[in-house]
mmCIF file with all atom_site columns, C-alpha atoms in Angstrom:
data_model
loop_
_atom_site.group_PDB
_atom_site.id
_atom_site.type_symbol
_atom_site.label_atom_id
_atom_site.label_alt_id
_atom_site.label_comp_id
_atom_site.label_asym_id
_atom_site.label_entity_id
_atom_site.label_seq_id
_atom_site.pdbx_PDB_ins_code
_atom_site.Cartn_x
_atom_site.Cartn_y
_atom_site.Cartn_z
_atom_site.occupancy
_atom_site.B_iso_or_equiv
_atom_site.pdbx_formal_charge
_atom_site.auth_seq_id
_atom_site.auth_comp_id
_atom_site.auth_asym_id
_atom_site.auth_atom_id
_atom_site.pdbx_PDB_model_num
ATOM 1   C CA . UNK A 1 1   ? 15.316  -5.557  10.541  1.00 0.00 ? 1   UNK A CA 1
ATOM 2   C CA . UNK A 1 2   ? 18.402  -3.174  10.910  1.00 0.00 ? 2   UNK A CA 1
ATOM 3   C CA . UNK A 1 3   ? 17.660  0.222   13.734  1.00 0.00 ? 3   UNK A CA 1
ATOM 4   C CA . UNK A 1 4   ? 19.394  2.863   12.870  1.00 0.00 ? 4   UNK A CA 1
ATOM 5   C CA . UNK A 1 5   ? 19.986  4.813   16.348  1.00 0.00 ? 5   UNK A CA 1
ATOM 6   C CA . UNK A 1 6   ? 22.011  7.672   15.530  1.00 0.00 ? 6   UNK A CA 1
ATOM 7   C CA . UNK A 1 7   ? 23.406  9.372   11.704  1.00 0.00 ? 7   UNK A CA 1
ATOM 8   C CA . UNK A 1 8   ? 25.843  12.436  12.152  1.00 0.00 ? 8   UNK A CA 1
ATOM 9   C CA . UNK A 1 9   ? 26.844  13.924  8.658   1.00 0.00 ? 9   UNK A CA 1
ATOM 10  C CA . UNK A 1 10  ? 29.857  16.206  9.007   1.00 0.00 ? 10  UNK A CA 1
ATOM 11  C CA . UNK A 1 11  ? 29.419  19.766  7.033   1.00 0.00 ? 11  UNK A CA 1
ATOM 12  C CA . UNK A 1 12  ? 31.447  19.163  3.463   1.00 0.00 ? 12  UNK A CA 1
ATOM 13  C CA . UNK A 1 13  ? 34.681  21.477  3.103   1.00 0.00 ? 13  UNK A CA 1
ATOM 14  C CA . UNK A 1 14  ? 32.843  23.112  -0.358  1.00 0.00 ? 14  UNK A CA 1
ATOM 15  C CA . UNK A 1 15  ? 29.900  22.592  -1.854  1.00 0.00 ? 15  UNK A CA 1
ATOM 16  C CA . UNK A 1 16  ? 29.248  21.967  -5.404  1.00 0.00 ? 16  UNK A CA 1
ATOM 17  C CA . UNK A 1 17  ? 29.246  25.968  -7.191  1.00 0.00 ? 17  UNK A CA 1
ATOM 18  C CA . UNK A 1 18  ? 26.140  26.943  -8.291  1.00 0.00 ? 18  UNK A CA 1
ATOM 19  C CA . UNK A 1 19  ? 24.698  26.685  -12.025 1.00 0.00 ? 19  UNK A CA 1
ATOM 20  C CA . UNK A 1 20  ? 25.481  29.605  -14.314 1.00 0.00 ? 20  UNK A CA 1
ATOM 21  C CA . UNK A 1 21  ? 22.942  31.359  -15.996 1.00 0.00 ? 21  UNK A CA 1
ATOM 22  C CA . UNK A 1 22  ? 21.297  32.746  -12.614 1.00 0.00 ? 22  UNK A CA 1
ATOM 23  C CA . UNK A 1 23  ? 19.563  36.096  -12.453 1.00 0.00 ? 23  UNK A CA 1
ATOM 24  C CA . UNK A 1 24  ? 21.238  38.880  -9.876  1.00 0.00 ? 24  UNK A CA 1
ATOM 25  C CA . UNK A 1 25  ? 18.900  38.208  -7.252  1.00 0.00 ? 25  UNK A CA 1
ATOM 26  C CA . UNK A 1 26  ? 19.382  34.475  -7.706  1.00 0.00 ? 26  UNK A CA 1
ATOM 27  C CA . UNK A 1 27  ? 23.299  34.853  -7.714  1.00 0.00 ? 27  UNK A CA 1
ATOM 28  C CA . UNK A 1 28  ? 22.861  36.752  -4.596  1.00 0.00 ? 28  UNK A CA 1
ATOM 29  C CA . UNK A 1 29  ? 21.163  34.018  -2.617  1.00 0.00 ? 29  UNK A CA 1
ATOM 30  C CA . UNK A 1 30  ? 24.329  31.882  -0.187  1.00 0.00 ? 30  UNK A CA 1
ATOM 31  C CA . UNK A 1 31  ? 25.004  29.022  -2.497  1.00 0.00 ? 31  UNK A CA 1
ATOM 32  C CA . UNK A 1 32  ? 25.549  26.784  0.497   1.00 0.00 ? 32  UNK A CA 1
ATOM 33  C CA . UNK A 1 33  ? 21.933  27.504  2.102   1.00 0.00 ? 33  UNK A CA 1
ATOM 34  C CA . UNK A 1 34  ? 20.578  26.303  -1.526  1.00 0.00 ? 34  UNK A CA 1
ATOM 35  C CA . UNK A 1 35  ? 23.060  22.933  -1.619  1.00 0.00 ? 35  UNK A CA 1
ATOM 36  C CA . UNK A 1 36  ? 21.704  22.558  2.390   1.00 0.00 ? 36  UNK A CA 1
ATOM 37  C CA . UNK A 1 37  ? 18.162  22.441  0.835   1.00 0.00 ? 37  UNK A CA 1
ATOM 38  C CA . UNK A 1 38  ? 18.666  20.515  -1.541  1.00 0.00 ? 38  UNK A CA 1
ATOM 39  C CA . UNK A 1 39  ? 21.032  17.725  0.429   1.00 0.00 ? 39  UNK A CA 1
ATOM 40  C CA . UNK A 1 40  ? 18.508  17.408  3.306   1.00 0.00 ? 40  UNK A CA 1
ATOM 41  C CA . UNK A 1 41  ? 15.690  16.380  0.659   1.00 0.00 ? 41  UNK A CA 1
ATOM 42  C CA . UNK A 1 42  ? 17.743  14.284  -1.608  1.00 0.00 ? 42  UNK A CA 1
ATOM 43  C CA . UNK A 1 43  ? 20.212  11.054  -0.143  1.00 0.00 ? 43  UNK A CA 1
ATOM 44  C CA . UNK A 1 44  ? 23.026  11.885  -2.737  1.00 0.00 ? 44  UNK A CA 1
ATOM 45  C CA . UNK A 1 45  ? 25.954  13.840  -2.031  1.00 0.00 ? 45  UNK A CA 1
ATOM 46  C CA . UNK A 1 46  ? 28.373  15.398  -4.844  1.00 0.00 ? 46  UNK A CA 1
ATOM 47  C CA . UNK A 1 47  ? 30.987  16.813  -2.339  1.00 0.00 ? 47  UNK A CA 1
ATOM 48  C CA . UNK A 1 48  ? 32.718  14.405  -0.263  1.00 0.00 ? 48  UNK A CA 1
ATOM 49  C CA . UNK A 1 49  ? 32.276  14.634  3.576   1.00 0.00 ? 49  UNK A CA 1
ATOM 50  C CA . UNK A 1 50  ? 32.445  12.502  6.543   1.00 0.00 ? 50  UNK A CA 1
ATOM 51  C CA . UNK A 1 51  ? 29.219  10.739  7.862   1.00 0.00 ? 51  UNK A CA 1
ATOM 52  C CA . UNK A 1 52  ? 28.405  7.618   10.937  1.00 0.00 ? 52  UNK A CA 1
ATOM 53  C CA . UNK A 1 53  ? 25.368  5.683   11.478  1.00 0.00 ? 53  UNK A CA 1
ATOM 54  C CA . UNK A 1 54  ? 25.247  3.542   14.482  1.00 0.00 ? 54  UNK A CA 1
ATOM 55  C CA . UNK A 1 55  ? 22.716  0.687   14.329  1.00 0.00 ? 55  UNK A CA 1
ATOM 56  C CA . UNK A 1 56  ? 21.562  -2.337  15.364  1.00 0.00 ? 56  UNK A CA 1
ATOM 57  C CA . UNK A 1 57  ? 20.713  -5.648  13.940  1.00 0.00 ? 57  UNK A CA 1
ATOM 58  C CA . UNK A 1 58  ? 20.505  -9.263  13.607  1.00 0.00 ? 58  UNK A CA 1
ATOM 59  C CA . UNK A 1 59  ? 22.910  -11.401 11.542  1.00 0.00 ? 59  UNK A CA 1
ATOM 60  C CA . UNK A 1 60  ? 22.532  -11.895 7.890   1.00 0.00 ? 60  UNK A CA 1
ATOM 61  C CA . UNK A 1 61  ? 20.454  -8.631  7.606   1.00 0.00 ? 61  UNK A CA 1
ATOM 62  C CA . UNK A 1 62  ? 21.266  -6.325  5.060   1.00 0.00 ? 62  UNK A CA 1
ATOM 63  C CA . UNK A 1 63  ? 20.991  -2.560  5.688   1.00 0.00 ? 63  UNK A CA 1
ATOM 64  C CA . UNK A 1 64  ? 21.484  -0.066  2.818   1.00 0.00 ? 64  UNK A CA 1
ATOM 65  C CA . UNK A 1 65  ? 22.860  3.098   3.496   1.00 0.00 ? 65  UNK A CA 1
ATOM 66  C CA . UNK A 1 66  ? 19.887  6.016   3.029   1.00 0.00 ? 66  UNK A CA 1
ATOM 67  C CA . UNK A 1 67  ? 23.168  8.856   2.229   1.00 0.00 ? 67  UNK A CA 1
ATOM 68  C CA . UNK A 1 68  ? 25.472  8.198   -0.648  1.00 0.00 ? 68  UNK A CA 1
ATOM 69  C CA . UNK A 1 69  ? 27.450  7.139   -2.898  1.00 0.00 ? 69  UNK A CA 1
ATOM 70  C CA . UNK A 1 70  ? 29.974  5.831   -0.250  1.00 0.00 ? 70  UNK A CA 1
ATOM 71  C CA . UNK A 1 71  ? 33.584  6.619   -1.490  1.00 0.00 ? 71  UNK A CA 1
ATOM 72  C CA . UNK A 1 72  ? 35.011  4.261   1.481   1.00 0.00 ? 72  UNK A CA 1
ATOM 73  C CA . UNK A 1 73  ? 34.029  2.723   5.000   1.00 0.00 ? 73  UNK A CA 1
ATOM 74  C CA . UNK A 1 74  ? 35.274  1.412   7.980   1.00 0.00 ? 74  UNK A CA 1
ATOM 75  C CA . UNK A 1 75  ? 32.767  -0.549  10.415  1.00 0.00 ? 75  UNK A CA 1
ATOM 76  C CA . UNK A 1 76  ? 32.991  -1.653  13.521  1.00 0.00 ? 76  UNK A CA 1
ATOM 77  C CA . UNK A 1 77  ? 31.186  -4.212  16.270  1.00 0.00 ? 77  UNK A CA 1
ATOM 78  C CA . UNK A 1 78  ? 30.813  -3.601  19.854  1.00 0.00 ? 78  UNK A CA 1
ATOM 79  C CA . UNK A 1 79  ? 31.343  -6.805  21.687  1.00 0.00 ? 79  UNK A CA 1
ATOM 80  C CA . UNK A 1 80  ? 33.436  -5.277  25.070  1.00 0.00 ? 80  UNK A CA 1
ATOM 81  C CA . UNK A 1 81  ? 34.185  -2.648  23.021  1.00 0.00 ? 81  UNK A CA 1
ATOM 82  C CA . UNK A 1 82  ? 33.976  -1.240  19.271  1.00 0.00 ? 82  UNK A CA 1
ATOM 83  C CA . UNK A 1 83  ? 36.616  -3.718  17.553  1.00 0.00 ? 83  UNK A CA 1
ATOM 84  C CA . UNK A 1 84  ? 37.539  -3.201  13.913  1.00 0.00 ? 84  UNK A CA 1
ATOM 85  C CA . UNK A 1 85  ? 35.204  -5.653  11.586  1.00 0.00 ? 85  UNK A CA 1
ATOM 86  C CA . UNK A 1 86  ? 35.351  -6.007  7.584   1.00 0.00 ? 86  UNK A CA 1
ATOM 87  C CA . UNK A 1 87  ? 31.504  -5.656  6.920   1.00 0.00 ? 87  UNK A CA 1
ATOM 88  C CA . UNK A 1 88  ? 30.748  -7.583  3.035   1.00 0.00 ? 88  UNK A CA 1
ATOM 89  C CA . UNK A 1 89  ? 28.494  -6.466  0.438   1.00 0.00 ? 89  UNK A CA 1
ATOM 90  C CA . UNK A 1 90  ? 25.362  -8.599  0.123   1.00 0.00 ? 90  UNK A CA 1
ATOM 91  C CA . UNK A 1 91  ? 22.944  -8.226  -2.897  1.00 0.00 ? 91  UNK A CA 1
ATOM 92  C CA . UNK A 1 92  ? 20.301  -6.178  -0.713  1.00 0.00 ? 92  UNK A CA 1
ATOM 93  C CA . UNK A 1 93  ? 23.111  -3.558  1.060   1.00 0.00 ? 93  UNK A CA 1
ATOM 94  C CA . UNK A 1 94  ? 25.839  -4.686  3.793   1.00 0.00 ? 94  UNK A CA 1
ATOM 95  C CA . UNK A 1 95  ? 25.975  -7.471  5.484   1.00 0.00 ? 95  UNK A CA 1
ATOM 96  C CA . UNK A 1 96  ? 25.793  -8.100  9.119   1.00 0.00 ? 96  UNK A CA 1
ATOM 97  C CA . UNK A 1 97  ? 26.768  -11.139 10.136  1.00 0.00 ? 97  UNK A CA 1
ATOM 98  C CA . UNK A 1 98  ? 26.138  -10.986 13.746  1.00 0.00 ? 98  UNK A CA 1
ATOM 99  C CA . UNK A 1 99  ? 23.448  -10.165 15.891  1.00 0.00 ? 99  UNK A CA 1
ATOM 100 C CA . UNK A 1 100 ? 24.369  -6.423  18.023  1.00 0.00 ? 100 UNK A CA 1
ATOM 101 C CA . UNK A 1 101 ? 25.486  -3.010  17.427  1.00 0.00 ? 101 UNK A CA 1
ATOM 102 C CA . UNK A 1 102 ? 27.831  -1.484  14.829  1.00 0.00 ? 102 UNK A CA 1
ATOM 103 C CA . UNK A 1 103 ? 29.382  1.708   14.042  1.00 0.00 ? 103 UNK A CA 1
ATOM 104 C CA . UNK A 1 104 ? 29.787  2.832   10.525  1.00 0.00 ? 104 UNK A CA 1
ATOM 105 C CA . UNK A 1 105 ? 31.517  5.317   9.145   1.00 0.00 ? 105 UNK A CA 1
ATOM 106 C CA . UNK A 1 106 ? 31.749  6.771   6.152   1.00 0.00 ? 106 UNK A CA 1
ATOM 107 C CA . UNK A 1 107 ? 33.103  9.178   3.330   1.00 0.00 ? 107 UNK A CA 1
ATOM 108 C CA . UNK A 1 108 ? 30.028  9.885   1.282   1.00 0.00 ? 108 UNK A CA 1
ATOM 109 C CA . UNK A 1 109 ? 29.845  12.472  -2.025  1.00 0.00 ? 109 UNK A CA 1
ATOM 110 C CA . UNK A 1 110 ? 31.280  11.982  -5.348  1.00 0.00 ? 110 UNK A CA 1
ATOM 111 C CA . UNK A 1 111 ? 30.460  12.807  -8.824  1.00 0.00 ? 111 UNK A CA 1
ATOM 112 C CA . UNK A 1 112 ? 29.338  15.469  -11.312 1.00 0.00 ? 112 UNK A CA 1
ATOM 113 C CA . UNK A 1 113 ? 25.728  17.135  -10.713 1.00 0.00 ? 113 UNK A CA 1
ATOM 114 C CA . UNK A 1 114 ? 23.407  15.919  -13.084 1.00 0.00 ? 114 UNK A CA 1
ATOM 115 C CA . UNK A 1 115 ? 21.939  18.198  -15.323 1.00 0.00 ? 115 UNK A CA 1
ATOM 116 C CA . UNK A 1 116 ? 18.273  17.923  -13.679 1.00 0.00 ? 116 UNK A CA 1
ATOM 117 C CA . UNK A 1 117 ? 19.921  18.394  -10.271 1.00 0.00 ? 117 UNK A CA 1
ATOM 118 C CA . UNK A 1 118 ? 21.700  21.792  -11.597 1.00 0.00 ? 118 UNK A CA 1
ATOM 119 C CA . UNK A 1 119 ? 18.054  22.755  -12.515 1.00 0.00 ? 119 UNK A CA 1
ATOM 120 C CA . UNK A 1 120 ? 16.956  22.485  -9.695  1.00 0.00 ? 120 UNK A CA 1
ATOM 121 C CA . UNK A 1 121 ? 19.026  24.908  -7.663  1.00 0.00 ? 121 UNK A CA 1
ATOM 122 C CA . UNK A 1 122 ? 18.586  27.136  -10.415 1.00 0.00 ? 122 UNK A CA 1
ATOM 123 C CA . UNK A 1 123 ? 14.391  26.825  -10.115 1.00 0.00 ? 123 UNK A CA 1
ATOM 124 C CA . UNK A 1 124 ? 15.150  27.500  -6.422  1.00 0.00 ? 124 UNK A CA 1
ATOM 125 C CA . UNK A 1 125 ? 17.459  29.999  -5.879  1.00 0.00 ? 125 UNK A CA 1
ATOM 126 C CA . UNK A 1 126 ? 15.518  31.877  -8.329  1.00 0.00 ? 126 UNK A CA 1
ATOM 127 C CA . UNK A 1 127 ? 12.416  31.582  -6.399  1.00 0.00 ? 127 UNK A CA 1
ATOM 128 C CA . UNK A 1 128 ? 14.214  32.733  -2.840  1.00 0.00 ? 128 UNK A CA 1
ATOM 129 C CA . UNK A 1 129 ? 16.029  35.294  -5.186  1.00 0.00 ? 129 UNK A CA 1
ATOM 130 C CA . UNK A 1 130 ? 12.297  37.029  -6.474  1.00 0.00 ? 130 UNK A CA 1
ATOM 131 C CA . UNK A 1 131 ? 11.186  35.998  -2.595  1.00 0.00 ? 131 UNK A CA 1
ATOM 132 C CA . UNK A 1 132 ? 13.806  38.022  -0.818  1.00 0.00 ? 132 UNK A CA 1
ATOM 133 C CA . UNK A 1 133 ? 12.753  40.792  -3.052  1.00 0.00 ? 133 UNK A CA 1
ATOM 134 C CA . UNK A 1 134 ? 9.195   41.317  -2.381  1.00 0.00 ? 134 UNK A CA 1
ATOM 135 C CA . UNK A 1 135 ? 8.468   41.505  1.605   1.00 0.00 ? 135 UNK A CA 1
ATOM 136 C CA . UNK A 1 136 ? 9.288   38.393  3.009   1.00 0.00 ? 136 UNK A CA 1
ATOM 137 C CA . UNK A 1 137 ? 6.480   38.871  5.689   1.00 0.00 ? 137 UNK A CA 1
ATOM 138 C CA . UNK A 1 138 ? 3.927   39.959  3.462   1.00 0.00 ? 138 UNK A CA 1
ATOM 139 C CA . UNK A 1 139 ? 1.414   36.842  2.653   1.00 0.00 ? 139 UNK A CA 1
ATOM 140 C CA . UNK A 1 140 ? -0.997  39.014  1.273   1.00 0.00 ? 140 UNK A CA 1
ATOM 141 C CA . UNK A 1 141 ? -2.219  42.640  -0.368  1.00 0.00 ? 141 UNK A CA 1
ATOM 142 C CA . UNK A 1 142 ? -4.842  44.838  -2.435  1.00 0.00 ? 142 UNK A CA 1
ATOM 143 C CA . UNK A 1 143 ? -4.225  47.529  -4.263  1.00 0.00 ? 143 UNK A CA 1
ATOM 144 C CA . UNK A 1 144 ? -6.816  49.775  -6.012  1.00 0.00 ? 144 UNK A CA 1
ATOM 145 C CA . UNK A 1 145 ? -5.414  51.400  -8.635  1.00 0.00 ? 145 UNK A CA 1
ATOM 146 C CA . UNK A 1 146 ? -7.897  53.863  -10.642 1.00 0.00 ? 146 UNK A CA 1
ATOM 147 C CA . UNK A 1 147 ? -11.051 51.568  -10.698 1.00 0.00 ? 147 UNK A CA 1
ATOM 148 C CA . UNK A 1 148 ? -8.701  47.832  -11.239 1.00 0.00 ? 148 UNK A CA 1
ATOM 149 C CA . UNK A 1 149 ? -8.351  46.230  -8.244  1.00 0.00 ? 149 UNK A CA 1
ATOM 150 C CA . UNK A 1 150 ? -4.926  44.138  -7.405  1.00 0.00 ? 150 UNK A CA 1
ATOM 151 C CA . UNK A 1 151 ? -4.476  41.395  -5.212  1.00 0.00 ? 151 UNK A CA 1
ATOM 152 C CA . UNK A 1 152 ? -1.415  39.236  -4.473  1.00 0.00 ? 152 UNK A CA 1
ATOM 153 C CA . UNK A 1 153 ? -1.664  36.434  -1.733  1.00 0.00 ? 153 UNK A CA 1
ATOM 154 C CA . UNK A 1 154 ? 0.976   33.592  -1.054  1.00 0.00 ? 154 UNK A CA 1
ATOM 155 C CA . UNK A 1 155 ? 0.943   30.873  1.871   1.00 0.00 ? 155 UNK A CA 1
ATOM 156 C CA . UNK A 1 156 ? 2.408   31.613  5.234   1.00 0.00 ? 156 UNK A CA 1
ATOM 157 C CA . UNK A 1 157 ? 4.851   28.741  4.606   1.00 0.00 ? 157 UNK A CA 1
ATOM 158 C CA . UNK A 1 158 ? 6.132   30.073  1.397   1.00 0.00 ? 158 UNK A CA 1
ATOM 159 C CA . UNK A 1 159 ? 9.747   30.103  1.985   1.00 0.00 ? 159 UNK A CA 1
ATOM 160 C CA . UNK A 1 160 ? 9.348   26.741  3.998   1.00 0.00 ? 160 UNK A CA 1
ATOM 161 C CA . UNK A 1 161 ? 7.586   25.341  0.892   1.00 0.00 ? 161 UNK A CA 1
ATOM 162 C CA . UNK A 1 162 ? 9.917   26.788  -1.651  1.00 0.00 ? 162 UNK A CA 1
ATOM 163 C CA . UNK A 1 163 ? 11.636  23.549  -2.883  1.00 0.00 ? 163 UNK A CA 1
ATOM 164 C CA . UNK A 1 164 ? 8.099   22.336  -3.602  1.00 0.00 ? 164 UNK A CA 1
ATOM 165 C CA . UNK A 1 165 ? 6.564   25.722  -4.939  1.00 0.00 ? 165 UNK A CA 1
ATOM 166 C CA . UNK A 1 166 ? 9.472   26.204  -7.161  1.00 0.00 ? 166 UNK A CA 1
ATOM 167 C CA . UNK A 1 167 ? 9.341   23.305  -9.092  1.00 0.00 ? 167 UNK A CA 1
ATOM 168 C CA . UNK A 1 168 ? 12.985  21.750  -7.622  1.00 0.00 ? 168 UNK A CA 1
ATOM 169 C CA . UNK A 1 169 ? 11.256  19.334  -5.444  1.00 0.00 ? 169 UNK A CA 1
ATOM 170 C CA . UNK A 1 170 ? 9.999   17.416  -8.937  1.00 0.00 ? 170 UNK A CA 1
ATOM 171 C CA . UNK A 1 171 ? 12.847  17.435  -11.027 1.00 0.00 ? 171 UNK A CA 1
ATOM 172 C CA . UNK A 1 172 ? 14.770  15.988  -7.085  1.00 0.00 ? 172 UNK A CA 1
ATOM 173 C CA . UNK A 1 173 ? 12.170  12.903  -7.376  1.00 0.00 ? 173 UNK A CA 1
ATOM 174 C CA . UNK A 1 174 ? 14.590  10.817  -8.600  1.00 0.00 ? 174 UNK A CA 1
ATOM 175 C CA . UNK A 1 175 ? 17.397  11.563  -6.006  1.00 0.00 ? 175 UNK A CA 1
ATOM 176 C CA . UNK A 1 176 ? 15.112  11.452  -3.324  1.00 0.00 ? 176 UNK A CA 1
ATOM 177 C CA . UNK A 1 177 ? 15.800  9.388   -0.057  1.00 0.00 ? 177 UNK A CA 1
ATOM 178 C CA . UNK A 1 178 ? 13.380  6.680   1.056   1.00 0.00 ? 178 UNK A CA 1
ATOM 179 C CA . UNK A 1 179 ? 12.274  7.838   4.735   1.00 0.00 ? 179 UNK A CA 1
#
């Protein structure tokens, strides 16, 4: 079994733009807050950015990288020190052939967005974008107006729950990372 004890992943250059066809309010909403969202639920990447996992394992395990698709790598062993190693592909992820720590790093992100993907940041910058507009501290109101009574309540958590209340969380099912 492979421990992973540490994964930094650098902040990209640019993210990927976002979809057209949003509403004003949608438009408005930072583009990069919505691609942070979206990354930190899903393990792909579409812009290319730095990332290193140090772990530890025995040889012959396999460990598959939970981030990708890796554009390139370089790996490295500590024995005395970290000293350059050419790590193989087995059928199950990389290959380790020796028992200890390594040090891998990586340039992750490559690709078009899919077309599910595009929808959705769309489903969720839309929902932040009619969010934003209402109160953002309100969870709840009534309103009495002549004799019809209005009510309106949301969770506390509904702009920590948005990817899931917005519908983006389903159509990311497929991209999603295995914890």
């Amino acid at each position: 079994m492979v421990d992973v004890h540490s994964q930094t992943e650098a902040i990209p250059a640019a993210y990927p733009g976002a979809p057209d066809g949003l509403s004003d309010k949608a438009a408005a909403i930072s583009s990069n807050v919505v691609w942070q969202r979206i990354e930190a639920y899903i393990g792909r990447r579409y812009t290319e950015r730095e990332i290193e996992w140090v772990l530890e394992g025995s040889a012959g395990d396999q460990w598959r990288p939970p981030i990708g698709p890796l554009v390139s790598r370089v790996a490295r062993f500590w024995g005395d020190q970290w000293e350059l190693l050419t790590l193989l592909d087995g059928p199950h992820g990389i290959c380790l052939p020796f028992d200890g720590s390594y040090q891998i790093t990586a340039t992750v992100g490559a690709g078009p967005v899919p077309a599910a993907v595009s929808e959705a940041y769309r489903r969720l910058a839309e929902y932040l974008g009619e969010a934003k507009r209402s109160n953002p501290n309100l969870s709840s109101y009534k309103m009495d107006v002549g004799g019809l009574d209005i009510s309106y309540e949301r969770p506390m958590n509904w702009s920590a729950r948005a990817l899931i209340h917005s519908g983006a969380a389903d159509l990311l099912r497929h991209y999603r990372r295995a914890a």
